[in-house]
Tab-separated table of C-alpha atoms in Angstrom:
chain	number	residue	atom	x	y	z
A	1	MET	CA	-11.533	-17.474	-38.852
A	2	ILE	CA	-10.063	-13.956	-39.159
A	3	LEU	CA	-13.498	-12.460	-38.545
A	4	LEU	CA	-14.008	-14.617	-35.425
A	5	VAL	CA	-10.629	-13.570	-33.992
A	6	LEU	CA	-11.379	-9.876	-34.541
A	7	LEU	CA	-14.877	-10.116	-33.042
A	8	LEU	CA	-13.634	-11.970	-29.961
A	9	THR	CA	-10.777	-9.464	-29.589
A	10	ALA	CA	-13.206	-6.540	-29.841
A	11	GLY	CA	-15.389	-7.947	-27.067
A	12	TYR	CA	-12.406	-8.882	-24.877
A	13	LEU	CA	-10.680	-5.512	-25.129
A	14	GLY	CA	-13.916	-3.541	-25.032
A	15	ARG	CA	-14.922	-5.065	-21.716
A	16	PHE	CA	-11.665	-4.039	-20.050
A	17	GLY	CA	-11.706	-0.646	-21.769
A	18	VAL	CA	-15.214	0.376	-20.696
A	19	GLU	CA	-14.532	-0.591	-17.079
A	20	ASP	CA	-11.183	1.230	-16.994
A	21	LEU	CA	-12.620	4.344	-18.610
A	22	ASN	CA	-15.283	4.536	-15.897
A	23	GLU	CA	-13.565	3.093	-12.833
A	24	ALA	CA	-9.739	3.199	-13.077
A	25	LEU	CA	-8.157	4.952	-10.080
A	26	THR	CA	-5.645	7.003	-12.081
A	27	PHE	CA	-5.835	9.332	-15.063
A	28	MET	CA	-3.417	7.161	-17.025
A	29	GLY	CA	-5.562	4.146	-16.194
A	30	ARG	CA	-8.528	5.859	-17.828
A	31	VAL	CA	-6.373	6.782	-20.808
A	32	THR	CA	-5.532	3.091	-21.072
A	33	GLY	CA	-9.257	2.347	-20.986
A	34	ALA	CA	-9.841	4.769	-23.837
A	35	GLY	CA	-7.010	3.119	-25.773
A	36	LEU	CA	-8.523	-0.327	-25.249
A	37	ILE	CA	-11.888	0.944	-26.489
A	38	ALA	CA	-10.201	2.453	-29.555
A	39	ALA	CA	-8.457	-0.869	-30.212
A	40	SER	CA	-11.771	-2.671	-29.817
A	41	ILE	CA	-13.469	-0.368	-32.345
A	42	THR	CA	-10.536	-0.756	-34.724
A	43	ALA	CA	-10.860	-4.536	-34.490
A	44	LEU	CA	-14.584	-4.286	-35.270
A	45	LEU	CA	-13.887	-2.068	-38.271
A	46	GLY	CA	-11.209	-4.520	-39.349
A	47	GLY	CA	-13.757	-7.331	-39.171
A	48	ALA	CA	-16.227	-5.366	-41.277
A	49	ALA	CA	-13.459	-4.578	-43.785
A	50	VAL	CA	-12.552	-8.255	-44.032
A	51	MET	CA	-16.168	-9.099	-44.903
A	52	ASP	CA	-16.289	-6.297	-47.495
A	53	TYR	CA	-12.955	-7.301	-49.016
A	54	TRP	CA	-14.007	-10.933	-49.379
A	55	PHE	CA	-17.623	-10.613	-50.517
A	56	ARG	CA	-18.697	-7.141	-51.678
A	57	GLY	CA	-15.703	-4.981	-52.537
A	58	SER	CA	-17.790	-1.826	-52.138
A	59	PHE	CA	-15.056	0.058	-50.243
A	60	PRO	CA	-11.817	0.545	-52.200
A	61	HIS	CA	-9.595	0.612	-49.089
A	62	SER	CA	-11.183	-2.293	-47.194
A	63	GLY	CA	-7.952	-4.274	-47.454
A	64	ILE	CA	-5.849	-1.681	-45.660
A	65	VAL	CA	-8.561	-1.209	-43.006
A	66	ALA	CA	-8.592	-4.978	-42.455
A	67	LEU	CA	-4.801	-4.977	-42.094
A	68	ALA	CA	-4.881	-2.049	-39.655
A	69	GLY	CA	-7.546	-3.822	-37.587
A	70	THR	CA	-5.560	-7.034	-37.307
A	71	VAL	CA	-2.311	-5.188	-36.482
A	72	ALA	CA	-4.045	-3.165	-33.752
A	73	ALA	CA	-5.641	-6.334	-32.366
A	74	ALA	CA	-2.318	-8.199	-32.316
A	75	LEU	CA	-0.383	-5.409	-30.569
A	76	THR	CA	-3.090	-4.737	-27.997
A	77	ASN	CA	-3.634	-8.419	-27.268
A	78	LEU	CA	0.116	-8.772	-26.702
A	79	MET	CA	0.191	-5.905	-24.195
A	80	VAL	CA	-2.857	-7.266	-22.365
A	81	LEU	CA	-1.173	-10.688	-22.267
A	82	LEU	CA	1.882	-9.180	-20.559
A	83	GLU	CA	-0.373	-7.746	-17.846
A	84	VAL	CA	-2.529	-10.862	-17.501
A	85	ALA	CA	0.654	-12.925	-17.041
A	86	ASN	CA	1.081	-11.283	-13.623
A	87	GLY	CA	-2.377	-12.401	-12.520
A	88	ASP	CA	-3.779	-15.573	-10.977
A	89	SER	CA	-6.450	-16.549	-13.519
A	90	ARG	CA	-5.680	-19.447	-15.856
A	91	TYR	CA	-8.870	-18.683	-17.801
A	92	TYR	CA	-7.790	-15.154	-18.753
A	93	MET	CA	-4.226	-16.308	-19.333
A	94	THR	CA	-5.397	-18.951	-21.780
A	95	ALA	CA	-7.802	-16.531	-23.484
A	96	SER	CA	-5.064	-13.908	-23.925
A	97	ILE	CA	-2.595	-16.423	-25.337
A	98	LEU	CA	-5.156	-17.717	-27.857
A	99	LEU	CA	-6.252	-14.216	-28.915
A	100	THR	CA	-2.666	-12.993	-29.243
A	101	ALA	CA	-1.705	-16.007	-31.342
A	102	GLY	CA	-4.920	-15.747	-33.381
A	103	SER	CA	-4.540	-12.042	-34.098
A	104	ALA	CA	-0.868	-12.512	-35.056
A	105	TRP	CA	-1.954	-15.188	-37.507
A	106	ALA	CA	-4.697	-12.831	-38.791
A	107	VAL	CA	-2.060	-10.183	-39.577
A	108	PHE	CA	-0.138	-12.739	-41.626
A	109	ALA	CA	-3.288	-13.992	-43.354
A	110	VAL	CA	-4.547	-10.505	-44.285
A	111	GLY	CA	-1.071	-9.525	-45.472
A	112	ARG	CA	-1.164	-12.388	-47.987
A	113	MET	CA	-4.441	-11.177	-49.525
A	114	SER	CA	-2.612	-8.893	-52.000
A	115	VAL	CA	-3.648	-5.812	-50.021
A	116	GLU	CA	-2.686	-2.583	-51.752
A	117	ILE	CA	-1.263	-0.054	-49.299
A	118	PRO	CA	-1.752	3.579	-50.370
A	119	ALA	CA	0.892	6.054	-49.300
A	120	PRO	CA	2.995	3.395	-47.532
A	121	LYS	CA	5.371	5.891	-45.927
A	122	ARG	CA	2.586	7.872	-44.293
A	123	LEU	CA	0.890	4.695	-43.172
A	124	ALA	CA	4.127	3.382	-41.699
A	125	VAL	CA	4.625	6.622	-39.760
A	126	ALA	CA	1.060	6.472	-38.442
A	127	VAL	CA	1.391	2.838	-37.378
A	128	LEU	CA	4.775	3.452	-35.727
A	129	ALA	CA	3.480	6.546	-33.888
A	130	SER	CA	0.384	4.800	-32.583
A	131	THR	CA	2.427	1.749	-31.577
A	132	ALA	CA	4.998	3.899	-29.770
A	133	PHE	CA	2.222	5.736	-27.923
A	134	ALA	CA	0.594	2.473	-26.886
A	135	ILE	CA	3.880	0.987	-25.652
A	136	ALA	CA	4.839	4.184	-23.811
A	137	ASN	CA	1.429	4.390	-22.124
A	138	PHE	CA	1.544	0.724	-21.164
A	139	GLY	CA	5.072	1.057	-19.819
A	140	TYR	CA	4.226	4.143	-17.765
A	141	GLN	CA	1.075	2.594	-16.348
A	142	ASN	CA	2.442	-0.858	-15.598
A	143	LEU	CA	6.219	-0.534	-15.256
A	144	TYR	CA	7.280	2.948	-14.166
A	145	GLN	CA	4.364	4.105	-12.028
A	146	PRO	CA	4.156	1.034	-9.736
A	147	TYR	CA	7.793	1.591	-8.727
A	148	GLN	CA	7.637	5.356	-8.322
A	149	HIS	CA	8.831	6.409	-4.872
A	150	GLY	CA	8.763	9.559	-2.818
A	151	ALA	CA	5.142	9.712	-1.655
A	152	ARG	CA	5.141	9.491	2.136
A	153	PRO	CA	3.037	11.340	4.732
A	154	ILE	CA	4.720	12.927	7.742
A	155	ILE	CA	3.592	12.599	11.375
A	156	LYS	CA	4.486	15.355	13.844
A	157	LEU	CA	4.089	15.321	17.629
A	158	ALA	CA	3.920	18.465	19.774
A	159	MET	CA	3.500	18.503	23.546
A	160	GLY	CA	1.519	21.146	25.375
A	161	ASN	CA	2.029	22.343	28.948
A	162	PRO	CA	1.150	19.763	31.623
A	163	GLU	CA	-1.912	20.575	33.728
A	164	LEU	CA	-2.508	19.533	37.341
A	165	SER	CA	-5.880	18.195	38.385
A	166	MET	CA	-8.013	20.109	40.863
A	167	ASP	CA	-7.009	17.826	43.730
A	168	ARG	CA	-3.345	17.966	42.636
A	169	LYS	CA	-3.166	14.168	42.679
A	170	SER	CA	-2.717	13.715	38.937
A	171	PHE	CA	-1.625	15.632	35.874
A	172	ALA	CA	-2.310	15.530	32.145
A	173	ILE	CA	0.030	16.118	29.195
A	174	PRO	CA	-1.749	17.174	25.974
A	175	VAL	CA	-0.141	15.907	22.774
A	176	ASP	CA	-1.039	17.289	19.328
A	177	ILE	CA	-0.655	14.812	16.471
A	178	THR	CA	-0.379	16.288	12.967
A	179	LEU	CA	-0.469	14.295	9.747
A	180	ASP	CA	0.849	16.186	6.706
A	181	ASN	CA	0.524	14.773	3.208
A	182	HIS	CA	2.641	16.963	0.935
A	183	SER	CA	2.540	14.474	-1.960
A	184	ASP	CA	0.246	14.554	-4.992
A	185	VAL	CA	-1.530	11.288	-4.100
A	186	GLY	CA	-4.031	10.419	-1.379
A	187	PHE	CA	-3.598	7.665	1.200
A	188	TYR	CA	-5.908	5.237	2.942
A	189	VAL	CA	-5.263	4.904	6.671
A	190	MET	CA	-4.870	1.221	7.486
A	191	GLY	CA	-4.148	1.891	11.136
A	192	ALA	CA	-2.902	4.799	13.244
A	193	GLU	CA	-1.594	4.171	16.744
A	194	PHE	CA	-0.321	6.468	19.490
A	195	HIS	CA	1.358	5.249	22.636
A	196	ALA	CA	3.319	6.619	25.577
A	197	MET	CA	6.072	4.882	27.528
A	198	GLY	CA	6.998	5.730	31.105
A	199	GLN	CA	10.669	5.376	32.046
A	200	LYS	CA	12.728	5.462	35.185
A	201	VAL	CA	16.001	7.296	34.642
A	202	THR	CA	18.668	7.603	37.301
A	203	VAL	CA	21.896	9.548	36.927
A	204	SER	CA	25.249	8.026	37.776
A	205	GLY	CA	27.842	10.107	39.609
A	206	HIS	CA	30.604	8.822	37.325
A	207	ASP	CA	31.078	7.490	33.831
A	208	ARG	CA	29.715	4.001	33.498
A	209	LEU	CA	31.852	0.995	32.646
A	210	ARG	CA	32.130	-0.192	29.055
A	211	GLN	CA	30.487	-3.527	29.893
A	212	GLN	CA	27.442	-1.662	31.228
A	213	TRP	CA	27.079	0.066	27.854
A	214	ARG	CA	27.241	-3.282	26.131
A	215	ASP	CA	24.606	-4.746	28.441
A	216	ASP	CA	22.307	-1.785	27.744
A	217	ALA	CA	22.754	-2.120	23.981
A	218	LYS	CA	21.936	-5.833	24.120
A	219	ARG	CA	18.841	-5.238	26.240
A	220	TRP	CA	17.445	-2.444	24.046
A	221	SER	CA	18.025	-4.428	20.829
A	222	LYS	CA	15.437	-6.973	22.030
A	223	SER	CA	12.845	-4.405	23.048
A	224	GLN	CA	9.999	-2.857	21.069
A	225	GLU	CA	11.036	0.442	22.598
A	226	LYS	CA	14.241	2.202	21.580
A	227	SER	CA	16.129	4.348	24.080
A	228	PRO	CA	19.462	6.180	23.806
A	229	LEU	CA	22.596	4.948	25.508
A	230	SER	CA	24.254	7.420	27.863
A	231	ARG	CA	27.493	7.753	29.798
A	232	ARG	CA	25.662	8.931	32.932
A	233	GLU	CA	21.926	8.251	32.520
A	234	ILE	CA	20.742	4.755	33.425
A	235	HIS	CA	17.544	3.995	31.491
A	236	GLN	CA	15.456	1.167	32.839
A	237	ALA	CA	13.059	-0.696	30.576
A	238	GLY	CA	10.042	1.474	29.850
A	239	GLN	CA	6.446	0.491	30.499
A	240	LEU	CA	3.406	1.219	28.368
A	241	VAL	CA	1.216	3.853	30.045
A	242	ALA	CA	-1.159	4.734	27.169
A	243	ALA	CA	-2.090	3.334	23.747
A	244	GLN	CA	-4.932	4.360	21.451
A	245	PRO	CA	-5.838	4.983	17.788
A	246	TRP	CA	-5.712	8.546	16.501
A	247	MET	CA	-7.364	8.054	13.090
A	248	VAL	CA	-10.145	5.724	11.972
A	249	GLN	CA	-9.049	2.616	10.044
A	250	GLY	CA	-10.195	2.775	6.425
A	251	ASN	CA	-10.396	6.582	6.456
A	252	TRP	CA	-8.116	8.575	4.175
A	253	ILE	CA	-6.169	11.767	3.716
A	254	GLU	CA	-6.229	13.498	0.348
A	255	ALA	CA	-3.263	14.853	-1.592
A	256	SER	CA	-1.743	18.079	-0.178
A	257	ASP	CA	-3.961	17.826	2.906
A	258	SER	CA	-3.341	17.674	6.650
A	259	PHE	CA	-5.060	16.275	9.727
A	260	VAL	CA	-4.673	17.381	13.347
A	261	THR	CA	-5.937	15.742	16.510
A	262	ARG	CA	-5.159	16.014	20.214
A	263	THR	CA	-4.819	13.272	22.792
A	264	VAL	CA	-4.173	13.566	26.508
A	265	VAL	CA	-1.959	11.309	28.634
A	266	GLN	CA	-2.812	11.306	32.345
A	267	LEU	CA	-0.554	10.091	35.138
A	268	PRO	CA	-0.687	10.248	38.945
A	269	ILE	CA	1.434	12.962	40.484
A	270	ASP	CA	3.386	10.324	42.418
A	271	THR	CA	4.227	8.400	39.267
A	272	PRO	CA	7.443	6.368	39.589
A	273	TYR	CA	8.584	7.454	36.123
A	274	ASP	CA	11.140	10.188	35.531
A	275	GLN	CA	10.229	10.809	31.894
A	276	VAL	CA	7.602	9.843	29.365
A	277	SER	CA	8.246	9.105	25.670
A	278	PHE	CA	5.599	9.544	22.982
A	279	TYR	CA	5.338	7.593	19.739
A	280	ALA	CA	2.935	7.812	16.806
A	281	THR	CA	2.744	5.079	14.180
A	282	ALA	CA	0.587	4.746	11.077
A	283	SER	CA	0.216	2.314	8.203
A	284	PHE	CA	-0.926	3.762	4.843
A	285	ALA	CA	-1.775	2.586	1.319
A	286	ARG	CA	-1.825	4.798	-1.779
A	287	LYS	CA	-5.280	5.591	-3.159
A	288	ASP	CA	-3.984	5.411	-6.736
A	289	ARG	CA	-2.797	1.825	-6.231
A	290	LEU	CA	-5.865	0.211	-4.652
A	291	GLY	CA	-9.476	0.682	-3.607
A	292	LEU	CA	-10.393	-0.226	-0.050
A	293	ASP	CA	-13.621	-1.268	1.599
A	294	SER	CA	-14.072	-0.246	5.220
A	295	VAL	CA	-11.549	-1.847	7.566
A	296	ARG	CA	-13.403	-3.458	10.454
A	297	PHE	CA	-12.433	-5.241	13.648
A	298	ASP	CA	-12.208	-8.986	12.992
A	299	ARG	CA	-10.721	-10.817	15.975
A	300	ASP	CA	-8.316	-10.703	18.904
A	301	SER	CA	-5.579	-13.040	20.030
A	302	TRP	CA	-6.828	-13.855	23.521
A	303	SER	CA	-10.380	-15.102	22.863
A	304	GLY	CA	-9.481	-18.060	20.721
A	305	GLY	CA	-9.228	-15.935	17.579
A	306	LYS	CA	-6.946	-17.264	14.863
A	307	VAL	CA	-3.722	-15.297	14.543
A	308	PRO	CA	-0.708	-16.047	12.317
A	309	HIS	CA	1.937	-18.294	13.818
A	310	TRP	CA	4.561	-15.571	13.422
A	311	MET	CA	2.530	-13.418	15.815
A	312	LYS	CA	2.131	-16.245	18.323
A	313	ALA	CA	5.911	-16.582	18.403
A	314	GLN	CA	6.214	-13.045	19.801
A	315	GLU	CA	5.782	-13.402	23.533
A	316	ASN	CA	4.105	-10.947	25.905
A	317	PHE	CA	2.082	-9.234	23.174
A	318	ASP	CA	-1.678	-9.173	22.733
A	319	SER	CA	-3.053	-8.473	19.290
A	320	LEU	CA	-6.121	-6.984	17.632
A	321	ILE	CA	-6.740	-7.750	13.953
A	322	TYR	CA	-8.787	-5.621	11.538
A	323	THR	CA	-9.583	-6.725	7.974
A	324	GLY	CA	-10.970	-5.220	4.762
A	325	ARG	CA	-11.392	-6.108	1.076
A	326	VAL	CA	-8.867	-4.688	-1.394
A	327	HIS	CA	-9.849	-3.726	-4.949
A	328	GLU	CA	-7.346	-3.482	-7.802
A	329	ASN	CA	-6.765	-0.141	-9.527
A	330	ASN	CA	-7.554	-1.360	-13.067
A	331	SER	CA	-10.035	-3.725	-14.684
A	332	ILE	CA	-7.496	-6.233	-16.043
A	333	ASN	CA	-6.070	-6.922	-12.590
A	334	ALA	CA	-9.560	-6.860	-11.054
A	335	HIS	CA	-10.586	-9.760	-13.289
A	336	THR	CA	-7.329	-11.706	-13.352
A	337	MET	CA	-6.142	-11.404	-9.740
A	338	ASP	CA	-7.599	-13.471	-6.907
A	339	ALA	CA	-9.368	-11.430	-4.228
A	340	ARG	CA	-6.954	-9.758	-1.819
A	341	PHE	CA	-7.645	-8.684	1.757
A	342	VAL	CA	-5.790	-6.300	4.008
A	343	ALA	CA	-5.095	-7.343	7.588
A	344	VAL	CA	-4.128	-4.624	10.060
A	345	TYR	CA	-2.366	-5.955	13.140
A	346	TRP	CA	-2.271	-4.109	16.442
A	347	LYS	CA	0.306	-5.419	18.890
A	348	PHE	CA	0.564	-4.103	22.404
A	349	GLY	CA	2.315	-5.259	25.558
A	350	THR	CA	3.918	-3.848	28.645
A	351	GLN	CA	6.972	-2.693	26.688
A	352	GLY	CA	5.439	-1.020	23.660
A	353	ALA	CA	2.812	-0.990	20.924
A	354	ALA	CA	2.870	-1.119	17.132
A	355	VAL	CA	0.554	-1.296	14.141
A	356	PHE	CA	1.310	-2.651	10.685
A	357	SER	CA	-0.586	-4.113	7.729
A	358	SER	CA	-0.273	-6.852	5.125
A	359	ILE	CA	-2.182	-7.741	1.949
A	360	THR	CA	-2.694	-11.407	1.090
A	361	ARG	CA	-5.114	-13.767	-0.553
A	362	LYS	CA	-7.730	-15.265	1.737
A	363	GLY	CA	-6.324	-18.256	3.584
A	364	GLU	CA	-2.679	-17.191	3.201
A	365	GLU	CA	-2.480	-15.007	6.297
A	366	ASP	CA	-0.475	-17.663	8.140
A	367	ARG	CA	2.198	-17.954	5.457
A	368	THR	CA	5.409	-16.042	6.055
A	369	PRO	CA	6.278	-14.216	2.794
A	370	SER	CA	9.830	-13.663	1.651
A	371	ASP	CA	11.438	-10.227	1.664
A	372	ALA	CA	11.088	-10.093	-2.131
A	373	GLU	CA	7.352	-10.820	-1.869
A	374	ASN	CA	6.919	-8.143	0.788
A	375	ARG	CA	8.678	-5.578	-1.396
A	376	ALA	CA	6.572	-6.564	-4.417
A	377	VAL	CA	3.305	-6.197	-2.466
A	378	SER	CA	4.425	-2.889	-0.949
A	379	ASN	CA	5.308	-1.503	-4.383
A	380	ARG	CA	2.141	-2.805	-6.008
A	381	TYR	CA	-0.251	-1.318	-3.468
A	382	GLY	CA	1.845	1.601	-2.228
A	383	LEU	CA	2.085	0.413	1.383
A	384	VAL	CA	3.878	2.886	3.631
A	385	ASP	CA	4.632	2.636	7.349
A	386	VAL	CA	5.479	5.852	9.184
A	387	VAL	CA	6.877	6.044	12.722
A	388	THR	CA	7.497	9.188	14.755
A	389	GLY	CA	9.192	9.134	18.143
A	390	PRO	CA	10.412	8.960	20.728
A	391	ILE	CA	9.501	12.526	21.699
A	392	GLN	CA	10.556	12.716	25.337
A	393	ARG	CA	9.376	14.857	28.204
A	394	SER	CA	11.007	14.988	31.639
A	395	LEU	CA	8.581	14.702	34.579
A	396	TRP	CA	10.877	16.010	37.304
A	397	ASP	CA	9.383	19.493	37.214
A	398	ILE	CA	5.842	18.078	37.496
A	399	LYS	CA	6.681	15.740	40.350
A	400	SER	CA	8.305	18.607	42.264
A	401	ARG	CA	4.900	20.332	42.528
A	402	ARG	CA	3.550	17.763	44.970
């Protein structure tokens, strides 16, 4: 029975270890893979020592090797069980529970075989050191790192000088969009959206009444667009004049890298707007938290495509939905978690545009998750939403050139 437990443990841990050593997305993940392989080999040696101790007795220290193998198997199985407990697979959960219980029993059984322990103090130090290293590595990989904050790209907008067309009937405003990633991790781009809002702004000859301020605040709180309140300026609801992607979904930016692109917003010279506001939005996921297949267009909201009910409840917005397969960053989660998919939602209407992403199991897109679930998913996969704007530009000087 002891031999069976050790052999099954060696195969179980070895499978995870080989995959992590070759495919884990982080250095510590590969260290974990190496540790699992070492535990697997130790379990195999422990099994061989058990056979020698029982039948041949050719190796004088087979008893202590058998004890070390069962202790290593029990500790490693316990740590794997703690990780598997967060997964969705009953099969792996059951297997981990049985192997953990079996290896714990094997430690007790080998300990009762009158095993002589040479140099017990040195052995105790070695066992404690290896156990502390294993626990520290597991804690860093699975507890500290998933909740580490501070990695967030920065989006910058810079406007160039407006240019009149040859017939002086229209003008163009060039806008440079810069993405800076000063962190030490790379990011997948789930979606990157740029839009411009045209606004009519009149100036009052006197300070406005307090009730007018209140009415403005109430109106802007219900709008996708955010505009400042002013004592003299009267901002009317803006209208969307341009919306487009500025990076390809599923592409990425590496650590300590930057990306620059230019877009141009064109308006007629007799535009009714007094100013234009620019916004840039992007949704990212950390490359050390997940692997991502290409994100492709899936469906839209106006051609009978299925959209979540919480999107249908938002009136006056059309939506585009892109999807892609998510891969876990380590082999244990890859085997024990149900397949996850990212959905990137584009929303655009007359009063603004936005892009954001969510990660769910297939068939759960329509379910509204709680705030705690959203935070857990964001921490697990390193989801980051970045918004820049409004960057405003008055059009009075352009319109005066007519």
